[in-house]
Amino acid sequence: MKRYLILLLFTFQGLMAQVQFEARVSKNTLGLNERLRIDFIMNVDGDNFDQPAFEGFKLVAGPSQQISQSWVNGRSSFQKIYSYILQPERKGTVIIKQAAIEYNGQIYKTSPIKVTVTNAVAQERDPNDYRQQGGSGTELLKLVAEVSKTTPYLNEPITVVYKLYFNEIGVTGFRELAKPKYNDFWNQNIDIKQLTMEEGSYQGQRCHYVVLKKTILYPQKSGRLTIEPLSLDIGVQLPTNRRDMFGQMIIAEDNKVVTTGARTISVRPLPETGKPEGFTGAVGNFSFRVTPSRTTLKSGEGLDLLVSASGTGNMKLFTLPKPVVPNALEMYDPVHDEKVTTSLSGMSGKITDKYTIIPQYKGKYAIKPMTFSYFDLSTGSYKTITSPEIMVDVLDGPTLAEANPSNASKNVITKTEQFKYIKPKTTLVSIAKDDFYGSDLYYILLFFPFAIIPIIILAKKKKEAIDSDITGNRIRMNNKLAKKYLSQAKKQLNNKEAFYIALEKAMHNFLKAKLHIETSEMSKDNIRELLLSRNTNPETVQDFLNLTENCEFARYAPASSASIQQDYDKAVLIISALEKQIV
């Protein structure tokens, strides 16, 4: 008995391992400028291979197909591989979804694959690149981030200019794959109205360059800060050694991924020695003023006190000092105003806080002097500016001594205000509630399981009948696939090869559904004989066979969009005719 169980176990394992279909990638982690190879491998000759959409990747090459078959010690082995070359389009975790094939009426799918895309990495030149294929060896394509200063002080401006250097290469366009990130920097891009090509040199080699991006940065933290790289996908035209019939050099078009690489900035903290007590972080070169709109007032009038700083530096990154006024002057919150321009040299302009001050009593009042401190980059030291004292003269109105006795009346609470939070009416709610036991909902939930038992039995019998009809299931599957691929063909009218592949699959699956045949039985003579035996029109049968042969030929021959549309319309007419004629 044990021997039979072991034999049964091996037989079951052999049946389970009969069909293998899997996806393999060349690497699971790659840089944004690297390429990925993915192979879909099967050990049977499956039909209707359905590739995934490759979301997050650009298809560089493929599919390429490899088929191998061997016999060893009387046993045969078979392998078919579909291969693709992919270029990532964004950083992060990307999922390559399932591919599918059909074999003996069953659908087999690969498992999804998770790929991690990191920042662009430094690469050595490919020995099979365009220089080895006929370039002169002096071609240049380099993306550089030029940083004005790598050891600034905290809040000292630095600039990053992104330049693309190239020589003996045509640049047709570019697309950003990864934007640089400026963590712990205040940053602002400087607008470039139009890209212009200029002459220059890179590492001693004469070349052209284009300024793609300009950014001004203000470090907000001391220490080692990293500027993440800019990565571009650039369309290029590469020279080759081949020439056309007129003797002109043939130019090959390609795409290259270039990156600046990460840049590290060492930010120095501001010195603690000599730092003023009221320092708020201003760095640059400034002037400071405190200006009243008037100093002599009448009762009910007010004045505007303007506190402003102007110059060059981190204008938007510090606060102005707040004035201190006597209690007899009522001061309102300030209105902040900025007139600042930002260029590659940094921020410059003027910032102002406007305070509205209204006197309450007659008399003379002093607004104390205000101090403003900043760190001067040119001298490497702190500087402090002090404004003069401002005297405000209020000519009339009550004096402070006369106003004091009236303060007691401000705290008197009237009878109406004393009881305004108490509700005059009361709303009562019954606390008795209906019991769930014996309610309508109780009986519905009680008898509901018994009511759905007949429905479950009928549904189960119907499913068993459908599952036992193997031929009917296969016909329905082939009908579904025929409609699917005919719909795909319509979507691929502008893509010749994909269109004819989908159209051919649609016609084959239509025959499988109508004639109840397998892929191995689909020879031209057998199809003709089976269709004619079903009382179909001989002309329609011949048109179907001609269109099938045309699909195979048109995939490798030039075809216009008009002929593709004609083939699609002809396929729809032929399938519709056969649908009506086949008995």
Coordinates of C-alpha atoms in Angstrom, one line a residue:
M1 CA 0.0 0.0 0.0
K2 CA 2.8 2.4 0.8
R3 CA 4.4 1.7 -2.6
Y4 CA 1.2 2.7 -4.3
L5 CA 1.0 5.9 -2.3
I6 CA 4.5 6.9 -3.3
L7 CA 3.9 6.2 -6.9
L8 CA 0.7 8.3 -6.8
L9 CA 2.6 11.1 -5.1
F10 CA 5.3 11.2 -7.9
T11 CA 2.6 11.1 -10.6
F12 CA 0.8 14.0 -9.0
Q13 CA 4.0 16.0 -8.7
G14 CA 4.8 15.3 -12.4
L15 CA 1.4 16.6 -13.5
M16 CA 1.7 19.8 -11.3
A17 CA 5.2 20.6 -12.8
Q18 CA 4.2 20.0 -16.4
V19 CA 3.7 23.6 -17.3
Q20 CA 6.2 26.2 -16.1
F21 CA 5.8 29.9 -16.9
E22 CA 7.9 32.5 -15.1
A23 CA 9.4 36.0 -15.4
R24 CA 13.1 36.8 -14.6
V25 CA 14.8 40.2 -14.4
S26 CA 18.5 40.9 -14.7
K27 CA 18.4 42.9 -11.4
N28 CA 15.9 43.9 -8.8
T29 CA 17.6 47.2 -7.9
L30 CA 18.9 49.6 -10.6
G31 CA 19.7 53.3 -11.1
L32 CA 17.5 55.7 -13.0
N33 CA 20.0 55.7 -15.8
E34 CA 20.4 51.9 -16.1
R35 CA 18.5 49.5 -18.2
L36 CA 16.7 46.3 -17.1
R37 CA 16.3 43.0 -19.0
I38 CA 13.2 40.9 -18.3
D39 CA 12.7 37.4 -19.7
F40 CA 9.3 35.5 -19.8
I41 CA 10.2 31.8 -19.9
M42 CA 7.9 28.9 -20.6
N43 CA 8.6 25.2 -21.0
V44 CA 5.6 24.6 -23.4
D45 CA 4.6 26.2 -26.7
G46 CA 1.9 28.5 -25.3
D47 CA -0.4 30.6 -27.4
N48 CA -1.7 34.1 -27.1
F49 CA 1.2 35.5 -25.2
D50 CA 0.0 38.7 -23.4
Q51 CA 2.8 41.0 -22.2
P52 CA 2.3 43.4 -19.2
A53 CA 1.9 47.1 -19.7
F54 CA 5.4 47.9 -18.1
E55 CA 4.1 50.9 -16.2
G56 CA 6.9 53.1 -14.9
F57 CA 9.3 51.9 -17.7
K58 CA 10.0 52.9 -21.3
L59 CA 10.3 50.0 -23.7
V60 CA 13.7 50.3 -25.3
A61 CA 13.8 47.0 -27.2
G62 CA 11.7 43.9 -27.7
P63 CA 10.1 41.6 -27.7
S64 CA 12.8 39.2 -29.0
Q65 CA 11.9 35.6 -29.1
Q66 CA 14.1 32.5 -28.5
I67 CA 13.0 28.9 -28.9
S68 CA 15.2 25.9 -28.0
Q69 CA 14.4 22.1 -28.0
S70 CA 16.6 19.2 -27.1
W71 CA 16.5 15.4 -26.6
V72 CA 18.6 13.9 -23.9
N73 CA 18.5 10.1 -23.1
G74 CA 15.2 9.8 -24.9
R75 CA 13.6 12.8 -23.1
S76 CA 12.7 16.0 -24.9
S77 CA 12.8 19.5 -23.4
F78 CA 11.4 22.7 -24.8
Q79 CA 11.9 26.3 -23.9
K80 CA 10.5 29.6 -25.4
I81 CA 11.6 33.0 -24.1
Y82 CA 10.2 36.5 -24.8
S83 CA 12.8 39.1 -23.9
Y84 CA 12.5 42.9 -23.3
I85 CA 14.9 45.8 -22.5
L86 CA 13.3 48.5 -20.3
Q87 CA 14.4 52.0 -19.2
P88 CA 13.0 53.2 -15.8
E89 CA 11.1 56.5 -16.0
R90 CA 10.8 57.4 -12.3
K91 CA 12.4 56.6 -8.9
G92 CA 10.8 54.4 -6.3
T93 CA 9.3 50.9 -6.2
V94 CA 7.8 49.8 -9.5
I95 CA 5.7 46.6 -9.9
I96 CA 6.0 44.7 -13.2
K97 CA 2.6 43.1 -13.6
Q98 CA 1.7 39.6 -14.7
A99 CA 2.2 38.2 -18.3
A100 CA -0.2 35.4 -19.5
I101 CA -0.2 32.6 -22.0
E102 CA -2.9 30.0 -23.1
Y103 CA -2.1 26.3 -23.2
N104 CA -4.6 23.5 -23.7
G105 CA -7.5 25.9 -23.0
Q106 CA -5.9 27.0 -19.6
I107 CA -4.5 30.4 -18.8
Y108 CA -1.1 30.6 -17.1
K109 CA 0.3 33.8 -15.5
T110 CA 3.7 34.8 -14.1
S111 CA 4.1 36.3 -10.7
P112 CA 4.4 40.1 -10.3
I113 CA 8.0 41.4 -9.9
K114 CA 9.0 44.3 -7.6
V115 CA 11.9 46.5 -8.9
T116 CA 13.5 49.3 -6.9
V117 CA 14.7 52.3 -8.9
T118 CA 17.3 54.5 -7.2
N119 CA 19.1 57.7 -8.1
A120 CA 21.1 57.6 -11.3
V121 CA 24.5 55.9 -10.8
A122 CA 27.9 56.5 -12.3
Q123 CA 28.5 54.2 -15.2
E124 CA 31.6 53.3 -17.1
R125 CA 31.3 53.7 -20.9
D126 CA 29.7 50.8 -22.7
P127 CA 32.3 49.1 -24.9
N128 CA 29.6 48.7 -27.6
D129 CA 28.6 52.4 -27.5
Y130 CA 28.5 54.7 -30.5
R131 CA 32.2 55.6 -30.4
Q132 CA 33.1 52.0 -31.1
Q133 CA 30.5 51.9 -33.9
G134 CA 32.0 54.7 -36.0
G135 CA 32.2 57.8 -33.8
S136 CA 35.4 59.8 -33.9
G137 CA 36.1 59.3 -30.2
T138 CA 35.8 63.0 -29.4
E139 CA 32.0 63.1 -28.9
L140 CA 31.0 64.7 -25.6
L141 CA 27.6 64.6 -23.7
K142 CA 27.9 65.7 -20.1
L143 CA 25.4 67.2 -17.6
V144 CA 27.0 69.3 -14.9
A145 CA 25.7 71.1 -11.8
E146 CA 28.1 74.1 -11.2
V147 CA 27.9 75.3 -7.6
S148 CA 29.2 78.8 -6.8
K149 CA 30.4 77.9 -3.3
T150 CA 30.7 74.6 -1.5
T151 CA 31.5 75.9 2.0
P152 CA 29.0 78.8 2.7
Y153 CA 27.9 80.2 6.0
L154 CA 24.4 79.5 7.3
N155 CA 22.0 81.6 5.3
E156 CA 24.7 82.7 2.8
P157 CA 23.4 82.5 -0.8
I158 CA 24.9 80.0 -3.3
T159 CA 23.9 79.3 -6.9
V160 CA 23.5 76.1 -8.8
V161 CA 23.6 76.3 -12.6
Y162 CA 22.8 73.2 -14.6
K163 CA 24.7 73.0 -17.9
L164 CA 24.6 70.4 -20.7
Y165 CA 27.9 70.2 -22.5
F166 CA 28.0 68.4 -25.9
N167 CA 30.2 68.2 -29.0
E168 CA 29.8 66.4 -32.4
I169 CA 26.4 65.2 -31.2
G170 CA 23.0 66.6 -32.2
V171 CA 20.6 67.2 -29.3
T172 CA 16.9 66.9 -30.3
G173 CA 15.2 67.3 -26.9
F174 CA 15.2 66.3 -23.3
R175 CA 12.9 65.1 -20.6
E176 CA 13.4 65.3 -16.8
L177 CA 13.5 61.9 -15.2
A178 CA 14.4 63.1 -11.6
K179 CA 14.2 66.6 -10.3
P180 CA 16.9 67.8 -7.9
K181 CA 15.8 68.1 -4.2
Y182 CA 17.2 70.8 -1.9
N183 CA 16.5 69.4 1.5
D184 CA 17.3 71.9 4.3
F185 CA 17.7 74.7 1.7
W186 CA 15.5 77.7 1.0
N187 CA 15.4 77.6 -2.8
Q188 CA 14.0 79.5 -5.8
N189 CA 14.4 78.9 -9.5
I190 CA 15.6 81.7 -11.7
D191 CA 13.5 81.9 -14.9
I192 CA 15.2 81.2 -18.2
K193 CA 13.1 82.8 -20.9
Q194 CA 14.8 80.9 -23.8
L195 CA 17.4 78.2 -24.1
T196 CA 20.4 79.4 -26.1
M197 CA 23.4 77.4 -27.2
E198 CA 26.8 79.0 -26.4
E199 CA 30.4 78.1 -27.1
G200 CA 32.7 77.0 -24.2
S201 CA 35.0 74.3 -23.0
Y202 CA 34.8 71.3 -20.7
Q203 CA 38.0 69.9 -19.2
G204 CA 40.0 71.6 -21.9
Q205 CA 37.9 70.4 -24.8
R206 CA 36.1 72.9 -27.0
C207 CA 32.4 72.3 -27.1
H208 CA 28.9 73.8 -27.0
Y209 CA 26.7 74.1 -23.9
V210 CA 23.2 75.0 -22.9
V211 CA 22.1 76.4 -19.5
L212 CA 19.1 74.4 -18.6
K213 CA 18.3 75.5 -15.0
K214 CA 19.4 78.2 -12.5
T215 CA 18.6 78.0 -8.8
I216 CA 19.5 80.2 -5.8
L217 CA 19.9 78.4 -2.4
Y218 CA 20.1 79.6 1.2
P219 CA 21.2 76.8 3.6
Q220 CA 19.0 76.6 6.7
K221 CA 21.1 74.1 8.7
S222 CA 24.8 73.8 9.3
G223 CA 26.7 70.6 8.5
R224 CA 27.0 68.5 5.4
L225 CA 23.9 68.9 3.1
T226 CA 23.3 67.0 -0.1
I227 CA 21.8 68.3 -3.3
E228 CA 20.2 65.4 -5.0
P229 CA 21.0 64.9 -8.7
L230 CA 19.1 66.1 -11.8
S231 CA 18.6 63.3 -14.3
L232 CA 17.6 63.8 -18.0
D233 CA 16.6 61.5 -20.8
I234 CA 18.1 63.2 -23.9
G235 CA 17.3 62.5 -27.5
V236 CA 20.6 62.6 -29.5
Q237 CA 21.8 62.1 -33.1
L238 CA 25.0 60.1 -33.2
P239 CA 27.5 60.0 -36.1
T240 CA 28.4 56.7 -37.6
N241 CA 30.9 55.4 -40.2
R242 CA 28.1 54.3 -42.6
R243 CA 27.2 56.5 -45.5
D244 CA 24.1 56.6 -47.8
M245 CA 24.0 56.2 -51.6
F246 CA 24.9 60.0 -51.9
G247 CA 28.0 59.7 -49.7
Q248 CA 26.4 61.5 -46.8
M249 CA 27.1 60.2 -43.3
I250 CA 24.2 58.3 -41.7
I251 CA 23.1 59.7 -38.4
A252 CA 21.8 57.3 -35.8
E253 CA 19.1 58.6 -33.4
D254 CA 19.1 57.3 -29.8
N255 CA 18.3 58.3 -26.2
K256 CA 20.9 58.8 -23.5
V257 CA 20.3 59.2 -19.8
V258 CA 22.7 61.7 -18.1
T259 CA 22.9 62.8 -14.5
T260 CA 24.7 65.4 -12.5
G261 CA 25.4 63.2 -9.6
A262 CA 24.8 64.3 -6.0
R263 CA 26.6 67.3 -4.7
T264 CA 27.6 67.8 -1.0
I265 CA 27.7 71.3 0.6
S266 CA 29.5 71.8 3.8
V267 CA 27.6 74.6 5.6
R268 CA 29.5 76.6 8.3
P269 CA 27.6 77.8 11.4
L270 CA 27.6 81.5 12.2
P271 CA 30.2 82.3 14.9
E272 CA 29.0 82.5 18.5
T273 CA 31.7 85.0 19.4
G274 CA 30.2 88.5 19.4
K275 CA 26.7 87.4 18.5
P276 CA 24.2 90.1 19.7
E277 CA 21.4 89.3 22.1
G278 CA 18.6 90.3 19.7
F279 CA 20.1 88.6 16.6
T280 CA 17.2 87.1 14.5
G281 CA 19.3 85.4 11.7
A282 CA 19.8 88.3 9.2
V283 CA 22.9 87.6 7.0
G284 CA 24.1 90.0 4.3
N285 CA 24.5 93.8 4.2
F286 CA 21.6 95.9 5.4
S287 CA 20.4 99.4 6.5
F288 CA 17.7 99.8 9.2
R289 CA 15.2 102.6 9.7
V290 CA 12.3 103.4 12.1
T291 CA 10.0 106.1 10.7
P292 CA 6.8 107.6 12.2
S293 CA 4.2 109.1 9.9
R294 CA 3.8 111.9 12.5
T295 CA 4.8 112.8 16.0
T296 CA 2.1 115.4 17.0
L297 CA -1.5 114.1 17.4
K298 CA -4.9 115.2 18.5
S299 CA -7.5 113.1 20.3
G300 CA -8.8 110.2 18.1
E301 CA -5.9 110.5 15.6
G302 CA -3.3 107.8 15.0
L303 CA 0.1 107.4 13.5
D304 CA 1.9 104.7 11.4
L305 CA 5.2 103.5 12.6
L306 CA 7.3 102.0 9.7
V307 CA 10.1 99.5 10.7
S308 CA 12.1 98.6 7.7
A309 CA 15.3 96.9 6.6
S310 CA 16.8 97.2 3.1
G311 CA 19.9 95.8 1.3
T312 CA 21.1 92.4 0.1
G313 CA 20.9 89.1 2.0
N314 CA 18.3 86.6 3.2
M315 CA 15.5 89.2 3.2
K316 CA 12.7 86.7 3.5
L317 CA 14.3 84.6 6.2
F318 CA 14.5 86.8 9.3
T319 CA 12.1 88.9 11.4
L320 CA 12.3 92.6 12.2
P321 CA 12.5 93.8 15.8
K322 CA 9.2 94.8 17.4
P323 CA 8.8 98.3 18.9
V324 CA 8.1 98.8 22.6
V325 CA 5.6 101.6 23.4
P326 CA 4.0 102.9 26.6
N327 CA 0.7 101.5 27.9
A328 CA -1.0 104.8 27.0
L329 CA -0.4 104.1 23.3
E330 CA -2.5 101.3 21.8
M331 CA -0.5 99.4 19.1
Y332 CA -2.1 97.0 16.6
D333 CA -0.5 94.0 14.9
P334 CA 1.8 94.9 12.0
V335 CA 1.1 94.7 8.2
H336 CA 4.1 93.1 6.6
D337 CA 5.2 94.2 3.1
E338 CA 8.1 92.8 1.0
K339 CA 9.6 94.3 -2.1
V340 CA 12.3 91.8 -2.8
T341 CA 13.8 90.6 -6.1
T342 CA 15.8 87.3 -6.4
S343 CA 18.6 86.8 -8.9
L344 CA 21.7 84.7 -9.1
S345 CA 23.5 87.1 -6.8
G346 CA 20.8 86.6 -4.1
M347 CA 17.9 88.5 -2.6
S348 CA 17.8 92.2 -2.5
G349 CA 15.2 94.9 -1.8
K350 CA 13.2 96.1 1.3
I351 CA 11.0 94.6 3.9
T352 CA 8.7 96.6 6.1
D353 CA 6.4 96.1 9.2
K354 CA 3.8 98.9 9.5
Y355 CA 2.3 99.4 13.0
T356 CA -0.8 101.5 13.6
I357 CA -0.6 103.3 17.0
I358 CA -3.5 105.2 18.6
P359 CA -3.0 107.3 21.8
Q360 CA -5.5 106.9 24.6
Y361 CA -4.6 109.9 26.8
K362 CA -3.1 113.4 26.6
G363 CA 0.6 113.8 27.2
K364 CA 4.1 113.1 25.8
Y365 CA 5.2 109.5 25.3
A366 CA 8.6 108.0 24.2
I367 CA 9.0 105.1 21.8
K368 CA 12.2 103.4 22.9
P369 CA 15.2 103.0 20.5
M370 CA 15.2 99.8 18.5
T371 CA 18.2 97.7 17.5
F372 CA 18.7 95.5 14.4
S373 CA 21.7 93.1 14.2
Y374 CA 23.0 91.2 11.1
F375 CA 26.0 89.1 10.1
D376 CA 28.2 90.9 7.5
L377 CA 29.6 88.3 5.1
S378 CA 32.2 90.8 3.7
T379 CA 33.9 91.3 7.1
G380 CA 32.8 88.0 8.8
S381 CA 31.5 89.8 11.9
Y382 CA 28.3 91.0 13.4
K383 CA 27.0 94.6 13.1
T384 CA 24.3 96.4 15.0
I385 CA 22.2 99.4 13.9
T386 CA 20.3 101.4 16.6
S387 CA 17.4 103.7 15.7
P388 CA 16.8 107.0 17.6
E389 CA 14.2 107.5 20.3
I390 CA 10.8 108.8 19.0
M391 CA 8.7 111.3 21.1
V392 CA 4.9 111.4 20.5
D393 CA 3.0 114.5 21.6
V394 CA -0.7 114.1 22.2
L395 CA -2.2 117.6 22.4
D396 CA -5.7 117.0 23.8
G397 CA -8.0 114.3 25.3
P398 CA -8.4 112.9 28.9
T399 CA -5.4 112.6 31.1
L400 CA -4.3 109.2 32.5
A401 CA -5.2 110.3 36.1
E402 CA -8.8 111.3 35.1
A403 CA -9.4 108.0 33.4
N404 CA -8.4 105.7 36.3
P405 CA -11.7 106.1 38.4
S406 CA -13.8 104.9 35.6
N407 CA -12.0 101.5 35.4
A408 CA -14.2 100.0 38.1
S409 CA -17.4 100.3 36.1
K410 CA -15.9 98.1 33.3
N411 CA -16.4 95.0 35.4
V412 CA -20.1 95.4 36.3
I413 CA -22.3 92.5 35.0
T414 CA -26.0 93.3 34.3
K415 CA -28.9 91.0 35.3
T416 CA -29.6 90.2 31.6
E417 CA -26.1 89.0 31.0
Q418 CA -26.0 87.0 34.2
F419 CA -28.6 84.4 33.1
K420 CA -28.2 84.4 29.3
Y421 CA -26.6 80.9 29.2
I422 CA -29.5 79.1 31.0
K423 CA -32.2 77.6 28.6
P424 CA -35.7 78.8 29.4
K425 CA -37.4 75.6 28.1
T426 CA -36.8 71.9 28.7
T427 CA -37.2 69.1 26.2
L428 CA -37.8 65.6 27.7
V429 CA -36.9 62.4 25.8
S430 CA -38.3 59.0 26.8
I431 CA -35.7 56.5 28.0
A432 CA -37.9 53.4 27.2
K433 CA -37.0 51.6 24.0
D434 CA -38.5 48.8 22.0
D435 CA -37.0 45.3 22.4
F436 CA -35.2 43.7 19.5
Y437 CA -36.7 40.3 20.4
G438 CA -40.1 39.9 18.6
S439 CA -39.5 42.9 16.3
D440 CA -39.9 42.7 12.4
L441 CA -36.1 42.9 12.0
Y442 CA -35.7 39.9 14.4
Y443 CA -38.0 37.7 12.3
I444 CA -36.4 38.8 9.0
L445 CA -32.9 37.9 10.2
L446 CA -34.2 34.6 11.7
F447 CA -35.8 33.3 8.4
F448 CA -33.4 34.8 5.9
P449 CA -30.8 31.9 5.9
F450 CA -33.6 29.4 5.2
A451 CA -34.9 31.6 2.3
I452 CA -31.6 31.7 0.4
I453 CA -30.8 27.9 0.7
P454 CA -32.8 27.1 -2.6
I455 CA -31.0 29.9 -4.4
I456 CA -27.6 28.6 -3.3
I457 CA -28.6 25.0 -4.4
L458 CA -29.7 26.2 -7.9
A459 CA -26.6 28.4 -8.3
K460 CA -24.3 25.4 -7.4
K461 CA -26.1 23.1 -9.9
K462 CA -25.7 25.7 -12.6
K463 CA -22.0 26.1 -11.9
E464 CA -21.5 22.4 -11.9
A465 CA -23.2 22.1 -15.3
I466 CA -21.1 24.9 -16.7
D467 CA -17.8 23.4 -15.3
S468 CA -18.6 19.9 -16.7
D469 CA -19.1 21.3 -20.2
I470 CA -15.4 21.4 -21.2
T471 CA -16.1 21.9 -24.9
G472 CA -18.5 24.7 -24.2
N473 CA -16.1 26.4 -21.9
R474 CA -13.4 26.2 -24.5
I475 CA -15.7 27.7 -27.2
R476 CA -16.7 30.5 -24.8
M477 CA -13.0 31.2 -24.0
N478 CA -12.0 31.3 -27.7
N479 CA -15.0 33.6 -28.5
K480 CA -13.9 35.9 -25.7
L481 CA -10.3 35.9 -26.9
A482 CA -11.4 36.5 -30.5
K483 CA -13.3 39.6 -29.4
K484 CA -10.5 40.7 -27.2
Y485 CA -7.8 40.6 -29.9
L486 CA -10.1 42.1 -32.5
S487 CA -10.6 45.0 -30.1
Q488 CA -6.8 45.2 -29.5
A489 CA -6.2 45.3 -33.3
K490 CA -8.6 48.3 -33.6
K491 CA -6.6 50.1 -30.9
Q492 CA -3.3 49.4 -32.7
L493 CA -4.2 50.8 -36.1
N494 CA -1.2 53.2 -35.9
N495 CA 1.2 50.4 -34.9
K496 CA 1.6 48.0 -37.9
E497 CA 3.3 45.0 -36.2
A498 CA 1.1 45.0 -33.1
F499 CA -2.0 45.4 -35.3
Y500 CA -1.3 42.3 -37.4
I501 CA -0.3 40.2 -34.4
A502 CA -3.6 41.0 -32.7
L503 CA -5.6 40.5 -35.9
E504 CA -4.0 37.1 -36.6
K505 CA -4.8 36.0 -33.0
A506 CA -8.4 37.2 -33.3
M507 CA -8.9 35.1 -36.5
H508 CA -7.3 32.0 -35.1
N509 CA -9.4 32.1 -31.9
F510 CA -12.5 32.7 -34.0
L511 CA -11.8 29.4 -35.9
K512 CA -11.1 27.6 -32.6
A513 CA -14.5 28.7 -31.3
K514 CA -16.5 27.9 -34.4
L515 CA -14.7 24.7 -35.7
H516 CA -13.8 23.2 -32.2
I517 CA -10.2 22.7 -33.2
E518 CA -6.8 23.1 -31.6
T519 CA -3.7 25.1 -32.7
S520 CA -2.0 21.9 -34.0
E521 CA -5.0 21.3 -36.4
M522 CA -4.9 24.8 -38.0
S523 CA -3.3 24.0 -41.4
K524 CA -4.5 25.8 -44.5
D525 CA -6.1 22.7 -46.1
N526 CA -7.7 21.5 -43.0
I527 CA -9.3 24.9 -42.3
R528 CA -10.6 25.1 -45.9
E529 CA -12.1 21.6 -45.7
L530 CA -13.8 22.2 -42.3
L531 CA -15.3 25.5 -43.4
L532 CA -16.6 24.1 -46.6
S533 CA -18.2 21.2 -44.8
R534 CA -20.1 23.7 -42.7
N535 CA -21.9 25.0 -45.9
T536 CA -19.9 28.3 -46.0
N537 CA -19.4 30.3 -49.1
P538 CA -16.2 29.3 -50.9
E539 CA -15.4 32.9 -51.8
T540 CA -15.7 33.9 -48.1
V541 CA -13.4 30.9 -47.1
Q542 CA -10.8 32.0 -49.7
D543 CA -11.0 35.6 -48.5
F544 CA -10.4 34.4 -44.9
L545 CA -7.3 32.3 -45.9
N546 CA -5.9 35.2 -48.0
L547 CA -6.3 37.6 -45.1
T548 CA -4.5 35.1 -42.8
E549 CA -1.6 34.9 -45.1
N550 CA -1.5 38.7 -45.5
C551 CA -1.2 39.1 -41.7
E552 CA 2.0 37.1 -41.7
F553 CA 3.4 38.9 -44.7
A554 CA 2.4 42.4 -43.7
R555 CA 4.2 42.3 -40.3
Y556 CA 7.5 42.4 -42.2
A557 CA 6.6 44.4 -45.3
P558 CA 5.8 48.2 -45.5
A559 CA 2.2 49.1 -45.1
S560 CA 0.3 52.3 -45.1
S561 CA -2.3 53.4 -42.6
A562 CA -5.0 53.1 -45.4
S563 CA -4.1 49.4 -46.1
I564 CA -4.1 48.6 -42.4
Q565 CA -7.6 50.1 -42.1
Q566 CA -8.7 48.1 -45.1
D567 CA -7.4 44.9 -43.6
Y568 CA -9.3 45.6 -40.4
D569 CA -12.6 46.4 -42.2
K570 CA -12.1 43.3 -44.3
A571 CA -11.6 41.1 -41.2
V572 CA -14.8 42.4 -39.6
L573 CA -16.8 41.7 -42.7
I574 CA -15.3 38.2 -43.1
I575 CA -15.9 37.2 -39.5
S576 CA -19.4 38.5 -39.6
A577 CA -20.1 36.5 -42.8
L578 CA -18.7 33.3 -41.4
E579 CA -20.6 33.8 -38.2
K580 CA -23.8 33.7 -40.2
Q581 CA -22.8 30.9 -42.7
I582 CA -21.2 28.3 -40.3
V583 CA -23.9 25.7 -39.4

